[in-house]
mmCIF file of C-alpha atoms and ligand atoms in Angstrom:
data_model
loop_
_atom_site.group_PDB
_atom_site.id
_atom_site.type_symbol
_atom_site.label_atom_id
_atom_site.label_comp_id
_atom_site.label_asym_id
_atom_site.label_seq_id
_atom_site.Cartn_x
_atom_site.Cartn_y
_atom_site.Cartn_z
ATOM 1 C CA UNK A 1 82.166 134.196 77.646
ATOM 2 C CA UNK A 2 82.303 135.536 81.196
ATOM 3 C CA UNK A 3 84.326 132.417 82.047
ATOM 4 C CA UNK A 4 87.416 134.535 81.384
ATOM 5 C CA UNK A 5 85.790 137.818 82.362
ATOM 6 C CA UNK A 6 88.548 139.799 80.648
ATOM 7 C CA UNK A 7 87.086 142.482 78.399
ATOM 8 C CA UNK A 8 88.841 143.421 75.171
ATOM 9 C CA UNK A 9 89.586 146.898 76.549
ATOM 10 C CA UNK A 10 91.030 145.336 79.707
ATOM 11 C CA UNK A 11 93.186 143.050 77.577
ATOM 12 C CA UNK A 12 94.443 145.994 75.481
ATOM 13 C CA UNK A 13 95.292 147.968 78.645
ATOM 14 C CA UNK A 14 97.159 144.936 80.068
ATOM 15 C CA UNK A 15 99.292 144.692 76.936
ATOM 16 C CA UNK A 16 99.875 148.465 76.920
ATOM 17 C CA UNK A 17 101.236 148.218 80.486
ATOM 18 C CA UNK A 18 103.947 145.895 79.156
ATOM 19 C CA UNK A 19 105.244 148.846 77.099
ATOM 20 C CA UNK A 20 106.130 151.793 79.375
ATOM 21 C CA UNK A 21 106.995 153.877 76.294
ATOM 22 C CA UNK A 22 103.410 153.511 75.013
ATOM 23 C CA UNK A 23 101.478 156.795 74.669
ATOM 24 C CA UNK A 24 98.078 155.105 74.762
ATOM 25 C CA UNK A 25 97.275 156.170 71.196
ATOM 26 C CA UNK A 26 97.112 152.596 69.860
ATOM 27 C CA UNK A 27 94.880 151.685 72.796
ATOM 28 C CA UNK A 28 92.666 154.643 71.974
ATOM 29 C CA UNK A 29 92.530 153.728 68.281
ATOM 30 C CA UNK A 30 91.589 150.121 69.026
ATOM 31 C CA UNK A 31 88.917 151.242 71.476
ATOM 32 C CA UNK A 32 87.372 153.531 68.830
ATOM 33 C CA UNK A 33 87.434 150.583 66.408
ATOM 34 C CA UNK A 34 85.620 148.481 69.022
ATOM 35 C CA UNK A 35 82.844 151.079 69.265
ATOM 36 C CA UNK A 36 82.508 151.052 65.471
ATOM 37 C CA UNK A 37 82.419 147.231 65.527
ATOM 38 C CA UNK A 38 79.558 147.215 68.043
ATOM 39 C CA UNK A 39 77.659 149.749 65.913
ATOM 40 C CA UNK A 40 78.118 147.677 62.754
ATOM 41 C CA UNK A 41 77.258 144.438 64.568
ATOM 42 C CA UNK A 42 73.957 145.895 65.770
ATOM 43 C CA UNK A 43 73.129 147.045 62.228
ATOM 44 C CA UNK A 44 74.146 143.756 60.571
ATOM 45 C CA UNK A 45 72.047 141.793 63.050
ATOM 46 C CA UNK A 46 69.072 144.092 62.422
ATOM 47 C CA UNK A 47 69.550 144.074 58.620
ATOM 48 C CA UNK A 48 66.801 141.555 58.037
ATOM 49 C CA UNK A 49 64.337 143.786 59.855
ATOM 50 C CA UNK A 50 65.382 147.306 59.013
ATOM 51 C CA UNK A 51 65.070 148.417 55.431
ATOM 52 C CA UNK A 52 68.802 148.223 54.915
ATOM 53 C CA UNK A 53 69.166 145.141 52.758
ATOM 54 C CA UNK A 54 70.016 145.319 49.112
ATOM 55 C CA UNK A 55 71.953 147.661 46.943
ATOM 56 C CA UNK A 56 72.548 151.313 47.586
ATOM 57 C CA UNK A 57 72.640 151.815 43.830
ATOM 58 C CA UNK A 58 76.237 153.042 43.901
ATOM 59 C CA UNK A 59 79.214 151.364 42.246
ATOM 60 C CA UNK A 60 82.532 151.552 44.161
ATOM 61 C CA UNK A 61 86.093 151.979 42.933
ATOM 62 C CA UNK A 62 86.293 148.189 42.599
ATOM 63 C CA UNK A 63 83.492 148.323 40.034
ATOM 64 C CA UNK A 64 81.278 146.439 42.496
ATOM 65 C CA UNK A 65 77.729 147.273 43.533
ATOM 66 C CA UNK A 66 77.864 148.788 47.017
ATOM 67 C CA UNK A 67 75.471 147.204 49.472
ATOM 68 C CA UNK A 68 73.819 149.597 51.924
ATOM 69 C CA UNK A 69 75.544 147.878 54.866
ATOM 70 C CA UNK A 70 78.926 148.399 53.157
ATOM 71 C CA UNK A 71 78.199 152.126 53.170
ATOM 72 C CA UNK A 72 76.929 152.058 56.739
ATOM 73 C CA UNK A 73 80.024 150.210 57.965
ATOM 74 C CA UNK A 74 82.345 152.484 55.986
ATOM 75 C CA UNK A 75 80.738 155.618 57.426
ATOM 76 C CA UNK A 76 80.697 154.193 60.966
ATOM 77 C CA UNK A 77 84.460 153.590 60.915
ATOM 78 C CA UNK A 78 85.389 156.847 59.141
ATOM 79 C CA UNK A 79 83.300 158.923 61.580
ATOM 80 C CA UNK A 80 84.803 157.224 64.655
ATOM 81 C CA UNK A 81 88.344 157.750 63.406
ATOM 82 C CA UNK A 82 88.049 161.202 61.831
ATOM 83 C CA UNK A 83 88.268 163.174 65.075
ATOM 84 C CA UNK A 84 89.853 160.568 67.334
ATOM 85 C CA UNK A 85 93.289 162.176 67.068
ATOM 86 C CA UNK A 86 94.857 158.743 66.674
ATOM 87 C CA UNK A 87 94.756 158.380 62.872
ATOM 88 C CA UNK A 88 96.611 160.503 60.301
ATOM 89 C CA UNK A 89 95.193 158.967 57.105
ATOM 90 C CA UNK A 90 92.930 156.063 56.117
ATOM 91 C CA UNK A 91 92.307 153.716 53.193
ATOM 92 C CA UNK A 92 88.955 152.013 52.750
ATOM 93 C CA UNK A 93 87.808 149.504 50.169
ATOM 94 C CA UNK A 94 84.826 151.812 49.638
ATOM 95 C CA UNK A 95 86.906 154.963 49.037
ATOM 96 C CA UNK A 96 88.712 155.548 45.730
ATOM 97 C CA UNK A 97 91.349 157.753 47.379
ATOM 98 C CA UNK A 98 93.053 157.938 50.751
ATOM 99 C CA UNK A 99 90.870 159.605 53.389
ATOM 100 C CA UNK A 100 92.672 162.549 54.968
ATOM 101 C CA UNK A 101 91.750 163.218 58.576
ATOM 102 C CA UNK A 102 90.760 166.908 58.783
ATOM 103 C CA UNK A 103 92.745 168.073 61.756
ATOM 104 C CA UNK A 104 95.197 170.850 62.408
ATOM 105 C CA UNK A 105 98.827 169.893 62.328
ATOM 106 C CA UNK A 106 98.505 167.376 65.081
ATOM 107 C CA UNK A 107 97.691 164.330 62.971
ATOM 108 C CA UNK A 108 97.421 160.970 64.615
ATOM 109 C CA UNK A 109 100.385 158.678 64.792
ATOM 110 C CA UNK A 110 98.775 155.774 62.941
ATOM 111 C CA UNK A 111 97.220 154.855 59.621
ATOM 112 C CA UNK A 112 94.172 152.632 59.245
ATOM 113 C CA UNK A 113 93.346 150.540 56.174
ATOM 114 C CA UNK A 114 90.059 148.666 56.308
ATOM 115 C CA UNK A 115 87.507 146.594 54.469
ATOM 116 C CA UNK A 116 84.374 147.870 56.184
ATOM 117 C CA UNK A 117 82.301 144.872 55.224
ATOM 118 C CA UNK A 118 83.910 141.803 53.714
ATOM 119 C CA UNK A 119 81.728 139.193 52.033
ATOM 120 C CA UNK A 120 79.018 141.774 51.414
ATOM 121 C CA UNK A 121 77.579 139.809 48.494
ATOM 122 C CA UNK A 122 76.380 137.414 51.223
ATOM 123 C CA UNK A 123 74.514 140.000 53.308
ATOM 124 C CA UNK A 124 71.079 139.341 51.792
ATOM 125 C CA UNK A 125 71.389 135.594 52.300
ATOM 126 C CA UNK A 126 72.339 135.833 55.968
ATOM 127 C CA UNK A 127 75.846 134.416 55.651
ATOM 128 C CA UNK A 128 78.609 135.639 57.987
ATOM 129 C CA UNK A 129 80.327 138.860 56.930
ATOM 130 C CA UNK A 130 83.148 140.789 58.579
ATOM 131 C CA UNK A 131 85.293 143.895 58.933
ATOM 132 C CA UNK A 132 89.064 143.661 58.362
ATOM 133 C CA UNK A 133 91.557 146.267 59.623
ATOM 134 C CA UNK A 134 95.272 146.992 59.371
ATOM 135 C CA UNK A 135 97.209 149.572 61.425
ATOM 136 C CA UNK A 136 100.625 151.047 60.588
ATOM 137 C CA UNK A 137 102.663 153.888 62.111
ATOM 138 C CA UNK A 138 102.337 157.124 60.121
ATOM 139 C CA UNK A 139 105.719 158.537 59.204
ATOM 140 C CA UNK A 140 105.066 161.838 57.429
ATOM 141 C CA UNK A 141 104.215 164.022 60.413
ATOM 142 C CA UNK A 142 102.050 166.997 59.509
ATOM 143 C CA UNK A 143 101.818 166.016 55.901
ATOM 144 C CA UNK A 144 100.363 162.504 55.932
ATOM 145 C CA UNK A 145 100.034 161.035 52.450
ATOM 146 C CA UNK A 146 99.497 157.753 50.621
ATOM 147 C CA UNK A 147 103.047 156.575 51.323
ATOM 148 C CA UNK A 148 102.049 156.289 54.995
ATOM 149 C CA UNK A 149 99.544 153.646 53.865
ATOM 150 C CA UNK A 150 101.733 151.871 51.284
ATOM 151 C CA UNK A 151 103.878 149.931 53.759
ATOM 152 C CA UNK A 152 104.716 146.186 53.673
ATOM 153 C CA UNK A 153 102.493 144.066 55.886
ATOM 154 C CA UNK A 154 105.413 142.995 58.070
ATOM 155 C CA UNK A 155 105.500 146.548 59.492
ATOM 156 C CA UNK A 156 101.906 146.409 60.760
ATOM 157 C CA UNK A 157 101.513 147.528 64.367
ATOM 158 C CA UNK A 158 98.191 145.703 64.709
ATOM 159 C CA UNK A 159 95.706 143.908 62.477
ATOM 160 C CA UNK A 160 92.547 141.891 62.843
ATOM 161 C CA UNK A 161 88.930 141.399 61.956
ATOM 162 C CA UNK A 162 85.442 141.371 63.424
ATOM 163 C CA UNK A 163 83.229 138.537 62.168
ATOM 164 C CA UNK A 164 79.457 139.075 62.333
ATOM 165 C CA UNK A 165 78.355 135.455 62.458
ATOM 166 C CA UNK A 166 76.403 133.192 64.810
ATOM 167 C CA UNK A 167 78.105 135.421 67.364
ATOM 168 C CA UNK A 168 80.127 138.588 66.818
ATOM 169 C CA UNK A 169 83.825 137.986 67.449
ATOM 170 C CA UNK A 170 86.816 140.312 67.334
ATOM 171 C CA UNK A 171 90.114 138.580 66.534
ATOM 172 C CA UNK A 172 93.291 140.671 66.441
ATOM 173 C CA UNK A 173 96.999 140.841 67.174
ATOM 174 C CA UNK A 174 99.330 143.661 68.210
ATOM 175 C CA UNK A 175 102.315 141.419 67.515
ATOM 176 C CA UNK A 176 102.040 139.439 70.752
ATOM 177 C CA UNK A 177 99.913 136.509 69.644
ATOM 178 C CA UNK A 178 96.320 136.317 68.405
ATOM 179 C CA UNK A 179 93.390 136.681 70.783
ATOM 180 C CA UNK A 180 89.658 136.273 70.181
ATOM 181 C CA UNK A 181 86.872 138.131 71.965
ATOM 182 C CA UNK A 182 83.170 137.349 71.742
ATOM 183 C CA UNK A 183 80.521 140.061 72.040
ATOM 184 C CA UNK A 184 77.941 139.587 74.777
ATOM 185 C CA UNK A 185 75.174 141.705 73.229
ATOM 186 C CA UNK A 186 73.248 141.810 76.515
ATOM 187 C CA UNK A 187 76.156 143.673 78.109
ATOM 188 C CA UNK A 188 77.645 145.287 74.991
ATOM 189 C CA UNK A 189 81.095 143.997 75.886
ATOM 190 C CA UNK A 190 83.603 141.802 74.055
ATOM 191 C CA UNK A 191 84.947 139.126 76.438
ATOM 192 C CA UNK A 192 88.141 137.095 75.987
ATOM 193 C CA UNK A 193 86.893 133.760 74.636
ATOM 194 C CA UNK A 194 89.877 132.493 72.585
ATOM 195 C CA UNK A 195 93.189 133.402 74.300
ATOM 196 C CA UNK A 196 96.387 132.922 72.276
ATOM 197 C CA UNK A 197 94.895 131.284 69.174
ATOM 198 C CA UNK A 198 97.280 128.963 67.291
ATOM 199 C CA UNK A 199 96.467 127.542 63.849
ATOM 200 C CA UNK A 200 96.348 123.723 64.031
ATOM 201 C CA UNK A 201 99.465 122.105 62.529
ATOM 202 C CA UNK A 202 97.411 120.173 60.019
ATOM 203 C CA UNK A 203 94.488 121.260 57.876
ATOM 204 C CA UNK A 204 91.239 119.428 57.366
ATOM 205 C CA UNK A 205 89.691 121.912 54.959
ATOM 206 C CA UNK A 206 90.660 123.570 51.725
ATOM 207 C CA UNK A 207 88.779 126.636 50.582
ATOM 208 C CA UNK A 208 88.708 127.811 46.955
ATOM 209 C CA UNK A 209 86.066 128.840 44.422
ATOM 210 C CA UNK A 210 86.016 125.661 42.294
ATOM 211 C CA UNK A 211 83.988 127.536 39.682
ATOM 212 C CA UNK A 212 87.225 129.202 38.574
ATOM 213 C CA UNK A 213 89.068 125.877 38.119
ATOM 214 C CA UNK A 214 89.604 126.292 34.379
ATOM 215 C CA UNK A 215 91.396 129.590 34.971
ATOM 216 C CA UNK A 216 93.803 128.644 37.796
ATOM 217 C CA UNK A 217 97.585 128.687 37.325
ATOM 218 C CA UNK A 218 98.958 125.121 36.752
ATOM 219 C CA UNK A 219 100.585 124.945 40.215
ATOM 220 C CA UNK A 220 97.249 125.636 41.937
ATOM 221 C CA UNK A 221 95.444 123.095 39.759
ATOM 222 C CA UNK A 222 98.037 120.427 40.618
ATOM 223 C CA UNK A 223 97.853 121.322 44.326
ATOM 224 C CA UNK A 224 94.041 121.036 44.483
ATOM 225 C CA UNK A 225 94.225 117.679 42.633
ATOM 226 C CA UNK A 226 96.809 116.602 45.266
ATOM 227 C CA UNK A 227 94.434 117.592 48.116
ATOM 228 C CA UNK A 228 91.622 115.603 46.462
ATOM 229 C CA UNK A 229 93.767 112.450 46.141
ATOM 230 C CA UNK A 230 93.235 109.755 48.782
ATOM 231 C CA UNK A 231 96.207 109.247 51.066
ATOM 232 C CA UNK A 232 95.230 108.291 54.616
ATOM 233 C CA UNK A 233 98.680 109.024 56.086
ATOM 234 C CA UNK A 234 98.389 112.691 55.117
ATOM 235 C CA UNK A 235 94.682 112.979 55.885
ATOM 236 C CA UNK A 236 93.716 113.392 52.239
ATOM 237 C CA UNK A 237 91.270 113.992 50.626
ATOM 238 C CA UNK A 238 90.638 117.232 52.517
ATOM 239 C CA UNK A 239 87.057 118.459 52.818
ATOM 240 C CA UNK A 240 86.085 121.399 50.656
ATOM 241 C CA UNK A 241 84.522 124.372 52.437
ATOM 242 C CA UNK A 242 83.901 127.689 50.618
ATOM 243 C CA UNK A 243 81.657 130.333 52.138
ATOM 244 C CA UNK A 244 82.571 133.208 49.826
ATOM 245 C CA UNK A 245 83.252 135.551 52.752
ATOM 246 C CA UNK A 246 87.014 135.767 53.203
ATOM 247 C CA UNK A 247 86.693 136.563 56.913
ATOM 248 C CA UNK A 248 84.420 133.537 57.507
ATOM 249 C CA UNK A 249 86.599 131.173 55.450
ATOM 250 C CA UNK A 250 89.752 132.453 57.167
ATOM 251 C CA UNK A 251 88.239 132.273 60.663
ATOM 252 C CA UNK A 252 87.191 128.632 60.189
ATOM 253 C CA UNK A 253 90.705 127.752 59.006
ATOM 254 C CA UNK A 254 92.290 129.654 61.905
ATOM 255 C CA UNK A 255 90.267 127.751 64.490
ATOM 256 C CA UNK A 256 89.770 124.314 62.881
ATOM 257 C CA UNK A 257 92.743 124.176 60.502
ATOM 258 C CA UNK A 258 92.643 124.791 56.768
ATOM 259 C CA UNK A 259 94.058 126.502 53.729
ATOM 260 C CA UNK A 260 92.337 129.210 51.664
ATOM 261 C CA UNK A 261 93.277 130.038 48.098
ATOM 262 C CA UNK A 262 92.189 132.862 45.813
ATOM 263 C CA UNK A 263 94.678 132.579 42.940
ATOM 264 C CA UNK A 264 95.063 134.782 39.885
ATOM 265 C CA UNK A 265 92.490 134.203 37.191
ATOM 266 C CA UNK A 266 93.729 133.876 33.590
ATOM 267 C CA UNK A 267 90.246 134.788 32.322
ATOM 268 C CA UNK A 268 89.999 138.217 33.900
ATOM 269 C CA UNK A 269 92.506 140.683 32.409
ATOM 270 C CA UNK A 270 91.120 143.331 34.800
ATOM 271 C CA UNK A 271 92.281 141.233 37.734
ATOM 272 C CA UNK A 272 95.489 139.577 36.503
ATOM 273 C CA UNK A 273 96.649 139.336 40.097
ATOM 274 C CA UNK A 274 93.574 137.792 41.693
ATOM 275 C CA UNK A 275 90.587 139.434 43.327
ATOM 276 C CA UNK A 276 91.621 140.123 46.909
ATOM 277 C CA UNK A 277 93.194 143.401 47.977
ATOM 278 C CA UNK A 278 96.617 143.564 49.621
ATOM 279 C CA UNK A 279 96.267 146.497 52.022
ATOM 280 C CA UNK A 280 93.014 145.621 53.774
ATOM 281 C CA UNK A 281 92.403 141.920 53.098
ATOM 282 C CA UNK A 282 95.586 139.899 52.427
ATOM 283 C CA UNK A 283 98.137 141.784 54.579
ATOM 284 C CA UNK A 284 96.094 142.008 57.821
ATOM 285 C CA UNK A 285 95.035 138.355 57.596
ATOM 286 C CA UNK A 286 98.618 137.348 56.758
ATOM 287 C CA UNK A 287 99.746 139.156 59.936
ATOM 288 C CA UNK A 288 97.169 137.199 61.972
ATOM 289 C CA UNK A 289 98.075 133.923 60.242
ATOM 290 C CA UNK A 290 101.801 134.326 61.015
ATOM 291 C CA UNK A 291 101.123 135.382 64.609
ATOM 292 C CA UNK A 292 99.035 132.200 64.948
ATOM 293 C CA UNK A 293 101.782 129.984 63.479
ATOM 294 C CA UNK A 294 100.465 129.914 59.894
ATOM 295 C CA UNK A 295 101.674 131.499 56.639
ATOM 296 C CA UNK A 296 100.450 133.546 53.666
ATOM 297 C CA UNK A 297 101.973 133.631 50.174
ATOM 298 C CA UNK A 298 101.030 134.554 46.611
ATOM 299 C CA UNK A 299 100.422 131.805 44.021
ATOM 300 C CA UNK A 300 103.991 132.269 42.779
ATOM 301 C CA UNK A 301 105.488 131.777 46.239
ATOM 302 C CA UNK A 302 106.090 135.376 47.403
ATOM 303 C CA UNK A 303 105.492 136.117 51.093
ATOM 304 C CA UNK A 304 102.439 138.399 51.422
ATOM 305 C CA UNK A 305 103.968 140.336 54.336
ATOM 306 C CA UNK A 306 107.052 141.261 52.302
ATOM 307 C CA UNK A 307 105.225 142.769 49.319
ATOM 308 C CA UNK A 308 105.812 146.512 48.922
ATOM 309 C CA UNK A 309 102.385 147.949 48.040
ATOM 310 C CA UNK A 310 102.268 150.240 44.976
ATOM 311 C CA UNK A 311 98.590 151.247 45.075
ATOM 312 C CA UNK A 312 95.826 151.496 47.686
ATOM 313 C CA UNK A 313 93.569 148.940 46.002
ATOM 314 C CA UNK A 314 96.305 146.663 44.676
ATOM 315 C CA UNK A 315 95.140 143.064 44.278
ATOM 316 C CA UNK A 316 97.201 139.975 45.064
ATOM 317 C CA UNK A 317 96.703 136.250 44.641
ATOM 318 C CA UNK A 318 96.370 134.769 48.136
ATOM 319 C CA UNK A 319 97.191 131.371 49.638
ATOM 320 C CA UNK A 320 96.824 131.484 53.432
ATOM 321 C CA UNK A 321 96.471 128.923 56.211
ATOM 322 C CA UNK A 322 98.311 126.292 58.260
ATOM 323 C CA UNK A 323 102.064 126.528 57.783
ATOM 324 C CA UNK A 324 102.535 122.867 56.734
ATOM 325 C CA UNK A 325 99.903 123.198 54.007
ATOM 326 C CA UNK A 326 101.071 126.562 52.690
ATOM 327 C CA UNK A 327 104.616 125.129 52.513
ATOM 328 C CA UNK A 328 103.310 122.313 50.272
ATOM 329 C CA UNK A 329 101.205 124.706 48.180
ATOM 330 C CA UNK A 330 104.361 126.812 47.728
ATOM 331 C CA UNK A 331 106.219 123.748 46.353
ATOM 332 C CA UNK A 332 103.411 123.152 43.854
ATOM 333 C CA UNK A 333 103.387 126.833 42.859
ATOM 334 C CA UNK A 334 107.157 126.630 42.200
ATOM 335 C CA UNK A 335 106.808 123.359 40.257
ATOM 336 C CA UNK A 336 108.858 121.516 42.934
ATOM 337 C CA UNK A 337 105.941 119.091 43.464
ATOM 338 C CA UNK A 338 103.614 117.839 40.749
HETATM 339 P P1 AHG B 1 84.131 142.158 49.605
HETATM 340 O O1 AHG B 1 82.739 141.769 49.966
HETATM 341 O O2 AHG B 1 84.806 142.994 50.663
HETATM 342 O O3 AHG B 1 84.215 142.777 48.223
HETATM 343 O O4 AHG B 1 85.016 140.823 49.557
HETATM 344 C C1 AHG B 1 84.531 139.743 48.863
HETATM 345 C C2 AHG B 1 85.657 138.792 48.619
HETATM 346 C C3 AHG B 1 85.960 137.885 49.799
HETATM 347 O O5 AHG B 1 85.178 138.134 50.915
HETATM 348 C C4 AHG B 1 85.674 136.500 49.290
HETATM 349 O O6 AHG B 1 86.683 135.611 49.656
HETATM 350 C C5 AHG B 1 85.666 136.674 47.778
HETATM 351 O O7 AHG B 1 85.257 137.997 47.531
HETATM 352 C C6 AHG B 1 84.698 135.746 47.113
HETATM 353 O O8 AHG B 1 84.880 135.946 45.724
HETATM 354 P P2 AHG B 1 84.123 134.963 44.688
HETATM 355 O O9 AHG B 1 82.665 135.253 44.863
HETATM 356 O O10 AHG B 1 84.683 135.370 43.349
HETATM 357 O O11 AHG B 1 84.497 133.560 45.055
HETATM 358 MN MN1 MN B 2 86.555 142.017 51.234
HETATM 359 MN MN1 MN B 3 84.147 144.802 51.436
#
C-alpha cells in the first residue's frame, strides 16, 4: 500500500489543517482508536493459535453469547478511550449501560458508540469480522449523560469501521468523503489504499438472510423477487452474497456495488424492528454510505440518519447500499412498485 505512502495519521492531520478552529481532539480520538484497532487486529489474527476462540460463557445485554474476542475488543477500546481526555461518555454493544469516563470535570468533547466486534458468530470459522464506530460531539459539559449518545446519525462528526479480513482495513469519514487505509502488519501502519471511495452507481449483489424469507414484510419480499427476475437491461438477476458479518457484507457492497437488507422479522416479537442496532451499526454505516454516494433507510422508507434514537441498544430494520437500488427498494417498501 506504500504506493500512496500516506499514513492514516498523516491523512487525519492533513484534514485537521483544513480546519484552523480544530483543537486536535478529534485527531487524538481517532489516533487512539487506531491503536485499539491494531491491538484487536493482532489478536483476531492470532485467534486460531492463542486459546481465545470460543465463548467466554457470558451473555450480553443483547441476550447473545459473548465470544472471548468480543470481550477483548471491548476492553481494548474502553481502556484506550477511558483516560484519553477526548471522550466524555461511551456506548458499546457489550455494555448494558453508557460507560462514563472517570475523569474530573474536564470530560472529553466527544462521545463514542461502538460495536467492538461485529460478526462475532463467525470468529471460530475464520470469516471476516469488524469493529464499527460512531463519534458525536458531547453537549452536556461536566455532566455527560445518555442524551449525549442519543443523537441522530446525521449529526455524526466521524464514523467508520475496521474490517479484519484477508487484510485489515480501516474505512472512515469525517464528513469529507470516505477513505480506506490498509494495515501493513510488517510496519504496523495503515496506509492510504482507497482514496475517496464512491459506491458504484449500480449494484451487482444483494445481501439478505434468505432463511428469514417467510417473515419479511411484503415490500421486502416483492423487492427480492424483483431482484431475482431476469431483465438484462437492469442487470437482473443480481447475485446473492451473504456473509453474516455486517461489516464484511457492507464493505463488499461499498467497493463492488450492492444492497444489504436486514428487515424486521414478523416471527420475533423480541426484535419487532429487526436485529441490527441503530447507534453503533446502522447509523455509522449509513453515514459512510451517504458520504460515498449511497443511501440507508428502514424497511418502511425512513432515512436512517434522521431517526432520533430513544435507547442505546435500539434496533432498526436496515436497507443500505447503492443509491439507485435503495431508491427502488424504498418504492417497494412504500407499495409504489410491486
Ligand atoms: P454482532 O456480531 O455484532 O452481534 O453482529 C452480528 C450481526 C451482523 O454482523 C450481521 O449482519 C447479522 O448479525 C447476521 O445476522 P443473522 O445471523 O441473523 O443473519
Ligand atoms: Mn454487530
Ligand atoms: Mn458485536
